[in-house]
mmCIF file of C-alpha atoms in Angstrom:
data_model
loop_
_atom_site.group_PDB
_atom_site.id
_atom_site.type_symbol
_atom_site.label_atom_id
_atom_site.label_comp_id
_atom_site.label_asym_id
_atom_site.label_seq_id
_atom_site.Cartn_x
_atom_site.Cartn_y
_atom_site.Cartn_z
ATOM 1 C CA MET Y 1 74.547 83.479 38.961
ATOM 2 C CA ARG Y 2 77.231 85.820 37.665
ATOM 3 C CA ARG Y 3 75.848 88.641 39.818
ATOM 4 C CA SER Y 4 76.022 86.357 42.902
ATOM 5 C CA LEU Y 5 79.650 85.496 42.156
ATOM 6 C CA LEU Y 6 80.538 89.148 41.744
ATOM 7 C CA ALA Y 7 78.738 89.973 44.978
ATOM 8 C CA ALA Y 8 80.533 87.125 46.742
ATOM 9 C CA ALA Y 9 83.869 88.240 45.314
ATOM 10 C CA GLY Y 10 83.162 91.796 46.438
ATOM 11 C CA LEU Y 11 82.217 90.536 49.883
ATOM 12 C CA GLY Y 12 85.438 88.524 50.011
ATOM 13 C CA LEU Y 13 87.449 91.631 49.180
ATOM 14 C CA ALA Y 14 85.556 93.604 51.802
ATOM 15 C CA LEU Y 15 86.234 90.937 54.421
ATOM 16 C CA THR Y 16 89.950 90.780 53.659
ATOM 17 C CA ALA Y 17 90.110 94.550 53.906
ATOM 18 C CA VAL Y 18 88.620 94.327 57.401
ATOM 19 C CA LEU Y 19 90.735 91.434 58.658
ATOM 20 C CA PRO Y 20 94.128 93.234 58.827
ATOM 21 C CA ALA Y 21 92.609 96.010 60.939
ATOM 22 C CA GLN Y 22 91.122 93.467 63.310
ATOM 23 C CA ALA Y 23 94.401 91.577 63.539
ATOM 24 C CA ALA Y 24 96.208 94.788 64.456
ATOM 25 C CA SER Y 25 93.908 95.541 67.398
ATOM 26 C CA THR Y 26 95.132 94.961 70.921
ATOM 27 C CA VAL Y 27 93.954 92.572 73.580
ATOM 28 C CA PRO Y 28 90.741 93.949 75.103
ATOM 29 C CA ALA Y 29 91.424 95.919 78.278
ATOM 30 C CA VAL Y 30 90.523 93.748 81.247
ATOM 31 C CA PRO Y 31 90.019 95.512 84.596
ATOM 32 C CA ALA Y 32 92.730 94.992 87.196
ATOM 33 C CA PRO Y 33 92.074 92.073 89.540
ATOM 34 C CA GLN Y 34 91.052 92.675 93.127
ATOM 35 C CA LEU Y 35 94.216 91.987 95.092
ATOM 36 C CA THR Y 36 94.195 90.458 98.544
ATOM 37 C CA GLU Y 37 97.621 91.918 99.321
ATOM 38 C CA THR Y 38 97.586 95.358 100.887
ATOM 39 C CA SER Y 39 101.349 95.782 100.616
ATOM 40 C CA ALA Y 40 104.295 94.331 98.741
ATOM 41 C CA PRO Y 41 107.937 93.860 99.625
ATOM 42 C CA PRO Y 42 110.260 96.055 97.551
ATOM 43 C CA VAL Y 43 112.485 94.418 94.940
ATOM 44 C CA ALA Y 44 116.191 95.080 95.527
ATOM 45 C CA THR Y 45 117.165 95.494 91.864
ATOM 46 C CA PRO Y 46 114.115 95.783 89.602
ATOM 47 C CA TYR Y 47 116.044 97.133 86.603
ATOM 48 C CA PRO Y 48 118.627 95.362 84.438
ATOM 49 C CA ASP Y 49 121.848 96.991 83.262
ATOM 50 C CA THR Y 50 121.373 100.230 81.320
ATOM 51 C CA ALA Y 51 123.117 98.715 78.271
ATOM 52 C CA VAL Y 52 120.297 96.252 77.501
ATOM 53 C CA ALA Y 53 117.422 98.754 77.354
ATOM 54 C CA ARG Y 54 117.319 99.382 73.604
ATOM 55 C CA GLU Y 55 117.355 95.685 72.749
ATOM 56 C CA GLN Y 56 114.715 94.884 75.391
ATOM 57 C CA VAL Y 57 112.423 97.641 74.133
ATOM 58 C CA ALA Y 58 112.815 96.483 70.521
ATOM 59 C CA GLN Y 59 112.074 92.874 71.520
ATOM 60 C CA ALA Y 60 109.082 94.002 73.586
ATOM 61 C CA PHE Y 61 107.497 95.814 70.657
ATOM 62 C CA ALA Y 62 108.069 92.832 68.372
ATOM 63 C CA LEU Y 63 106.388 90.574 70.950
ATOM 64 C CA ALA Y 64 103.572 93.082 71.519
ATOM 65 C CA GLN Y 65 102.817 93.169 67.803
ATOM 66 C CA ARG Y 66 102.700 89.360 67.645
ATOM 67 C CA THR Y 67 100.564 88.990 70.786
ATOM 68 C CA HIS Y 68 98.445 92.153 70.376
ATOM 69 C CA ARG Y 69 99.333 93.379 73.859
ATOM 70 C CA LYS Y 70 100.428 96.867 74.781
ATOM 71 C CA VAL Y 71 103.914 97.668 76.066
ATOM 72 C CA LEU Y 72 104.374 98.952 79.609
ATOM 73 C CA LEU Y 73 107.659 100.836 79.826
ATOM 74 C CA ASP Y 74 108.783 101.230 83.442
ATOM 75 C CA PHE Y 75 111.622 103.764 83.593
ATOM 76 C CA GLY Y 76 113.537 103.830 86.854
ATOM 77 C CA GLY Y 77 116.708 103.164 88.773
ATOM 78 C CA ASN Y 78 117.792 100.588 91.322
ATOM 79 C CA TRP Y 79 118.605 103.413 93.762
ATOM 80 C CA CYS Y 80 114.976 104.656 93.774
ATOM 81 C CA PRO Y 81 112.743 103.514 96.695
ATOM 82 C CA ASP Y 82 109.503 104.071 94.750
ATOM 83 C CA CYS Y 83 110.903 102.084 91.809
ATOM 84 C CA LYS Y 84 111.772 99.192 94.126
ATOM 85 C CA MET Y 85 108.269 99.286 95.584
ATOM 86 C CA LEU Y 86 106.684 99.364 92.128
ATOM 87 C CA GLY Y 87 108.798 96.318 91.227
ATOM 88 C CA GLY Y 88 107.459 94.574 94.329
ATOM 89 C CA ILE Y 89 103.870 95.327 93.370
ATOM 90 C CA PHE Y 90 104.464 94.087 89.824
ATOM 91 C CA ALA Y 91 105.864 90.841 91.301
ATOM 92 C CA LEU Y 92 102.740 90.008 93.334
ATOM 93 C CA PRO Y 93 101.304 86.829 91.759
ATOM 94 C CA ASP Y 94 97.858 88.193 90.814
ATOM 95 C CA ALA Y 95 99.348 91.491 89.658
ATOM 96 C CA ALA Y 96 101.996 89.734 87.571
ATOM 97 C CA ARG Y 97 99.376 87.510 85.879
ATOM 98 C CA TRP Y 98 97.184 90.472 85.011
ATOM 99 C CA LEU Y 99 100.088 92.611 83.812
ATOM 100 C CA ASP Y 100 101.332 89.747 81.624
ATOM 101 C CA SER Y 101 97.853 89.269 80.127
ATOM 102 C CA GLN Y 102 97.630 92.933 79.128
ATOM 103 C CA PHE Y 103 101.198 94.123 78.535
ATOM 104 C CA VAL Y 104 104.717 93.282 77.609
ATOM 105 C CA VAL Y 105 106.427 94.837 80.634
ATOM 106 C CA VAL Y 106 109.880 96.352 80.151
ATOM 107 C CA PRO Y 107 111.879 97.727 83.096
ATOM 108 C CA VAL Y 108 114.195 100.388 81.651
ATOM 109 C CA ASN Y 109 117.149 101.473 83.769
ATOM 110 C CA VAL Y 110 117.801 105.203 83.419
ATOM 111 C CA GLY Y 111 120.873 105.219 85.653
ATOM 112 C CA ARG Y 112 120.805 108.436 87.664
ATOM 113 C CA ILE Y 113 118.293 109.899 85.191
ATOM 114 C CA ASN Y 114 121.118 110.308 82.694
ATOM 115 C CA THR Y 115 120.737 107.420 80.235
ATOM 116 C CA ASN Y 116 118.036 105.842 78.045
ATOM 117 C CA LEU Y 117 115.984 109.035 78.317
ATOM 118 C CA ASP Y 118 115.574 109.110 74.543
ATOM 119 C CA LEU Y 119 113.487 105.932 74.800
ATOM 120 C CA ALA Y 120 110.791 107.876 76.658
ATOM 121 C CA ALA Y 121 111.198 110.936 74.439
ATOM 122 C CA ARG Y 122 110.052 108.800 71.469
ATOM 123 C CA TYR Y 123 106.608 108.870 73.071
ATOM 124 C CA GLY Y 124 106.561 112.544 74.007
ATOM 125 C CA VAL Y 125 107.607 112.010 77.627
ATOM 126 C CA THR Y 126 110.504 113.818 79.289
ATOM 127 C CA ILE Y 127 111.786 111.921 82.311
ATOM 128 C CA LYS Y 128 112.387 114.262 85.220
ATOM 129 C CA ALA Y 129 111.648 111.797 88.027
ATOM 130 C CA VAL Y 130 111.295 108.059 88.434
ATOM 131 C CA PRO Y 131 109.452 105.835 88.254
ATOM 132 C CA THR Y 132 107.978 106.997 84.987
ATOM 133 C CA VAL Y 133 105.557 104.514 83.427
ATOM 134 C CA ILE Y 134 104.347 104.758 79.846
ATOM 135 C CA ILE Y 135 101.697 102.517 78.295
ATOM 136 C CA VAL Y 136 102.282 102.251 74.542
ATOM 137 C CA THR Y 137 100.225 100.525 71.856
ATOM 138 C CA PRO Y 138 102.092 98.055 69.632
ATOM 139 C CA ASP Y 139 102.155 100.678 66.878
ATOM 140 C CA GLY Y 140 103.869 103.235 69.151
ATOM 141 C CA HIS Y 141 101.056 105.441 70.472
ATOM 142 C CA ALA Y 142 101.507 106.474 74.134
ATOM 143 C CA LEU Y 143 98.265 106.263 76.099
ATOM 144 C CA ASN Y 144 99.260 108.040 79.304
ATOM 145 C CA GLY Y 145 101.907 110.628 78.538
ATOM 146 C CA ASP Y 146 99.870 113.047 80.636
ATOM 147 C CA GLY Y 147 100.155 110.888 83.774
ATOM 148 C CA SER Y 148 103.384 108.983 83.285
ATOM 149 C CA THR Y 149 104.845 110.159 86.610
ATOM 150 C CA ALA Y 150 101.728 109.400 88.671
ATOM 151 C CA LEU Y 151 103.366 106.306 90.178
ATOM 152 C CA GLY Y 152 106.209 108.410 91.567
ATOM 153 C CA ASN Y 153 104.780 107.928 95.040
ATOM 154 C CA ALA Y 154 104.414 104.141 94.783
ATOM 155 C CA ARG Y 155 105.627 103.766 98.384
ATOM 156 C CA SER Y 156 102.480 105.472 99.623
ATOM 157 C CA MET Y 157 100.083 103.680 97.249
ATOM 158 C CA SER Y 158 98.404 100.366 97.836
ATOM 159 C CA PRO Y 159 99.062 97.629 95.286
ATOM 160 C CA GLN Y 160 95.396 97.903 94.292
ATOM 161 C CA ALA Y 161 95.676 101.643 93.672
ATOM 162 C CA VAL Y 162 98.728 101.073 91.445
ATOM 163 C CA LEU Y 163 96.951 98.443 89.339
ATOM 164 C CA ASP Y 164 93.748 100.480 89.163
ATOM 165 C CA LEU Y 165 95.695 103.457 87.801
ATOM 166 C CA ILE Y 166 97.450 101.293 85.211
ATOM 167 C CA SER Y 167 94.074 99.762 84.321
ATOM 168 C CA SER Y 168 92.595 103.224 83.732
ATOM 169 C CA TRP Y 169 95.444 104.032 81.319
ATOM 170 C CA ASN Y 170 94.995 100.665 79.618
ATOM 171 C CA LYS Y 171 91.343 101.484 78.833
ATOM 172 C CA ARG Y 172 92.426 104.472 76.747
ATOM 173 C CA GLY Y 173 93.424 102.412 73.775
#
């Protein structure tokens, strides 16, 4: 009997040691939906004022940790045609639902590529062009630093191609 209790107690300790790691994992990567839209209208002003970026990023990571989603940091400017197009793709209903299920999306205004650049540098990315998109785990690990500028030609990409690329980055972690 005593041996069974000790074994059960040991099993209980082993299970509690496993539970925090499981709780810290992220939402399983779900493939991007198949969109019916072949284009999207651009969004006139996809980025909020530059002054709110730090607070929005901090809030996004707090929410990501609670909901076990990753953070999608979208660095750009309201003057940028590709950024406006990316905002339009993100606003498509099926795209928005999928993005929200997988990520906490944060549009970060970089002005004329002269502000909030340190927010990307935290993840090893130097912004030289926009849009720059970084997928980050809730604990701060960038998954696509190597391809963060790949959406820089969003005007020439289909909405499906944009989501498929983001989906491929999402599968990395």
